[in-house]
Amino acid sequence: MGATEGATSPTLLPLTGHEDALRSALENADLPTDDLDDAGRTFFRIARGVDTVGYGGYELHGDNALLRSVVITPDNRHRGLGRRATDLLLRRAYADGARTGYLLTTNAAPFFETLGFRPIDRATAPTAILQTRQAASLCPASAVLLAKPLQG
């Protein structure tokens, strides 16, 4: 049995935006990397047993969290890990004070909608979310903004 088999629950292991493996995983998934080193971002290696199965993070803005760059490694996709990793990230953000989660995506809206996110008009989003580098410049204007109330 491989190290990943038998270890059913992924865990979040903190890391900095300076990590080469994080940057490489995001670049390979065509996700933004220009602001990884900016203050206010919290990133994690998503592990299952000793294996890295992905990366993700968030930015806190008062009681709002902008979910950042959830990516599951190619060998670990289609196993439910994206769903579990997103749930872990949102729970952590909630523990850090967030009550609403937001994200921007150009191609993953259907996936996040299955997790309870709903598309919203950018005009209704909090100013702090709209002023993030991701919303203001890194994601194209065509990116869909989604929101979800968070619970503990």
CSV table of C-alpha atoms in Angstrom, one decimal:
chain,number,residue,atom,x,y,z
A,1,MET,CA,0.0,0.0,0.0
A,2,GLY,CA,1.4,3.4,-1.0
A,3,ALA,CA,1.9,6.2,1.5
A,4,THR,CA,-1.2,8.0,0.2
A,5,GLU,CA,-3.4,4.9,0.4
A,6,GLY,CA,-4.8,4.3,3.9
A,7,ALA,CA,-4.4,7.9,4.9
A,8,THR,CA,-7.9,9.1,4.3
A,9,SER,CA,-8.0,12.7,5.5
A,10,PRO,CA,-5.9,15.5,4.1
A,11,THR,CA,-4.3,17.9,6.4
A,12,LEU,CA,-3.1,21.5,6.1
A,13,LEU,CA,0.6,22.2,6.7
A,14,PRO,CA,1.5,25.9,6.8
A,15,LEU,CA,4.0,27.3,4.4
A,16,THR,CA,5.1,30.6,3.0
A,17,GLY,CA,4.5,32.1,-0.4
A,18,HIS,CA,8.3,31.8,-1.0
A,19,GLU,CA,8.1,28.0,-1.4
A,20,ASP,CA,9.2,26.8,-4.9
A,21,ALA,CA,6.9,23.8,-4.9
A,22,LEU,CA,3.9,26.1,-4.3
A,23,ARG,CA,4.9,28.5,-7.0
A,24,SER,CA,5.6,25.6,-9.5
A,25,ALA,CA,2.2,23.9,-8.7
A,26,LEU,CA,0.3,27.1,-9.3
A,27,GLU,CA,2.2,27.9,-12.5
A,28,ASN,CA,1.5,24.4,-13.8
A,29,ALA,CA,-2.2,25.0,-13.2
A,30,ASP,CA,-2.1,28.5,-14.8
A,31,LEU,CA,-3.0,30.1,-11.4
A,32,PRO,CA,-1.7,33.6,-10.4
A,33,THR,CA,1.7,33.7,-8.6
A,34,ASP,CA,2.6,37.4,-8.8
A,35,ASP,CA,1.4,38.2,-5.3
A,36,LEU,CA,2.5,35.1,-3.4
A,37,ASP,CA,5.1,37.0,-1.4
A,38,ASP,CA,2.7,39.8,-0.5
A,39,ALA,CA,1.7,40.2,3.2
A,40,GLY,CA,-1.6,38.9,4.4
A,41,ARG,CA,-1.7,35.6,2.5
A,42,THR,CA,-1.8,32.3,4.3
A,43,PHE,CA,-0.8,29.2,2.3
A,44,PHE,CA,-0.7,25.5,3.0
A,45,ARG,CA,0.7,22.3,1.7
A,46,ILE,CA,-2.2,19.9,1.5
A,47,ALA,CA,-0.9,16.5,2.7
A,48,ARG,CA,-2.3,13.1,2.9
A,49,GLY,CA,0.0,11.0,5.0
A,50,VAL,CA,3.5,12.0,4.0
A,51,ASP,CA,2.5,12.8,0.4
A,52,THR,CA,1.8,16.3,-0.9
A,53,VAL,CA,-1.5,16.2,-2.8
A,54,GLY,CA,-2.0,19.9,-3.4
A,55,TYR,CA,-1.7,23.5,-2.2
A,56,GLY,CA,-4.1,26.3,-1.2
A,57,GLY,CA,-4.6,29.4,0.8
A,58,TYR,CA,-6.6,32.4,1.6
A,59,GLU,CA,-6.3,36.1,2.4
A,60,LEU,CA,-8.3,37.5,5.4
A,61,HIS,CA,-10.0,40.9,5.0
A,62,GLY,CA,-11.9,41.5,8.2
A,63,ASP,CA,-14.6,38.9,8.4
A,64,ASN,CA,-14.1,38.0,4.7
A,65,ALA,CA,-11.7,35.5,3.2
A,66,LEU,CA,-10.6,35.3,-0.4
A,67,LEU,CA,-9.8,31.7,-1.1
A,68,ARG,CA,-6.6,31.5,-3.0
A,69,SER,CA,-5.2,29.1,-5.5
A,70,VAL,CA,-6.6,25.7,-4.5
A,71,VAL,CA,-4.7,23.2,-6.7
A,72,ILE,CA,-4.5,19.4,-6.4
A,73,THR,CA,-1.6,17.7,-8.0
A,74,PRO,CA,-2.4,15.9,-11.3
A,75,ASP,CA,-1.8,12.4,-9.9
A,76,ASN,CA,-4.3,13.1,-7.1
A,77,ARG,CA,-7.2,14.7,-9.0
A,78,HIS,CA,-10.7,13.1,-9.3
A,79,ARG,CA,-10.4,11.5,-5.8
A,80,GLY,CA,-12.5,14.1,-3.8
A,81,LEU,CA,-9.4,15.8,-2.5
A,82,GLY,CA,-10.3,19.2,-4.0
A,83,ARG,CA,-13.6,19.1,-2.1
A,84,ARG,CA,-11.9,18.1,1.2
A,85,ALA,CA,-9.1,20.6,0.8
A,86,THR,CA,-11.4,23.4,0.1
A,87,ASP,CA,-13.5,22.5,3.2
A,88,LEU,CA,-10.3,22.4,5.3
A,89,LEU,CA,-9.2,25.8,4.0
A,90,LEU,CA,-12.7,27.4,4.7
A,91,ARG,CA,-12.8,25.9,8.2
A,92,ARG,CA,-9.3,27.4,8.9
A,93,ALA,CA,-10.4,30.7,7.6
A,94,TYR,CA,-13.5,30.6,9.8
A,95,ALA,CA,-11.4,29.8,12.8
A,96,ASP,CA,-9.3,32.9,11.9
A,97,GLY,CA,-12.5,35.1,11.9
A,98,ALA,CA,-13.9,34.9,8.4
A,99,ARG,CA,-17.6,34.6,8.0
A,100,THR,CA,-17.9,34.8,4.3
A,101,GLY,CA,-15.6,33.1,1.7
A,102,TYR,CA,-15.0,34.5,-1.7
A,103,LEU,CA,-13.1,33.3,-4.8
A,104,LEU,CA,-12.5,34.2,-8.3
A,105,THR,CA,-12.3,31.7,-11.1
A,106,THR,CA,-12.2,31.5,-14.9
A,107,ASN,CA,-13.0,27.9,-15.2
A,108,ALA,CA,-13.9,26.2,-11.9
A,109,ALA,CA,-17.2,27.8,-11.0
A,110,PRO,CA,-19.2,24.6,-11.5
A,111,PHE,CA,-16.9,22.8,-9.0
A,112,PHE,CA,-17.1,25.5,-6.4
A,113,GLU,CA,-20.9,25.7,-6.8
A,114,THR,CA,-21.2,22.1,-5.8
A,115,LEU,CA,-19.5,23.2,-2.5
A,116,GLY,CA,-22.1,25.9,-1.8
A,117,PHE,CA,-20.5,28.9,-3.5
A,118,ARG,CA,-22.8,31.1,-5.5
A,119,PRO,CA,-21.9,33.7,-8.2
A,120,ILE,CA,-22.4,37.3,-7.1
A,121,ASP,CA,-22.2,40.6,-8.9
A,122,ARG,CA,-18.8,42.3,-8.2
A,123,ALA,CA,-20.7,45.5,-7.3
A,124,THR,CA,-22.1,43.7,-4.3
A,125,ALA,CA,-18.8,42.4,-3.0
A,126,PRO,CA,-16.9,44.0,-0.1
A,127,THR,CA,-14.5,46.7,-1.2
A,128,ALA,CA,-11.6,44.9,0.6
A,129,ILE,CA,-12.2,41.9,-1.7
A,130,LEU,CA,-12.4,44.0,-4.8
A,131,GLN,CA,-9.2,45.8,-3.9
A,132,THR,CA,-7.1,42.6,-3.6
A,133,ARG,CA,-4.5,42.2,-6.3
A,134,GLN,CA,-6.2,39.1,-7.4
A,135,ALA,CA,-9.5,40.9,-8.0
A,136,ALA,CA,-8.1,44.2,-9.2
A,137,SER,CA,-5.4,43.0,-11.6
A,138,LEU,CA,-4.3,39.3,-11.5
A,139,CYS,CA,-7.6,37.7,-12.6
A,140,PRO,CA,-9.2,38.8,-15.8
A,141,ALA,CA,-12.4,40.8,-15.7
A,142,SER,CA,-14.2,37.7,-17.1
A,143,ALA,CA,-13.4,35.8,-13.9
A,144,VAL,CA,-16.5,34.8,-11.9
A,145,LEU,CA,-16.7,36.0,-8.3
A,146,LEU,CA,-18.4,33.5,-6.0
A,147,ALA,CA,-19.3,33.8,-2.3
A,148,LYS,CA,-20.3,31.4,0.4
A,149,PRO,CA,-21.4,32.0,4.0
A,150,LEU,CA,-19.0,30.1,6.4
A,151,GLN,CA,-19.9,28.1,9.4
A,152,GLY,CA,-17.8,26.6,12.2
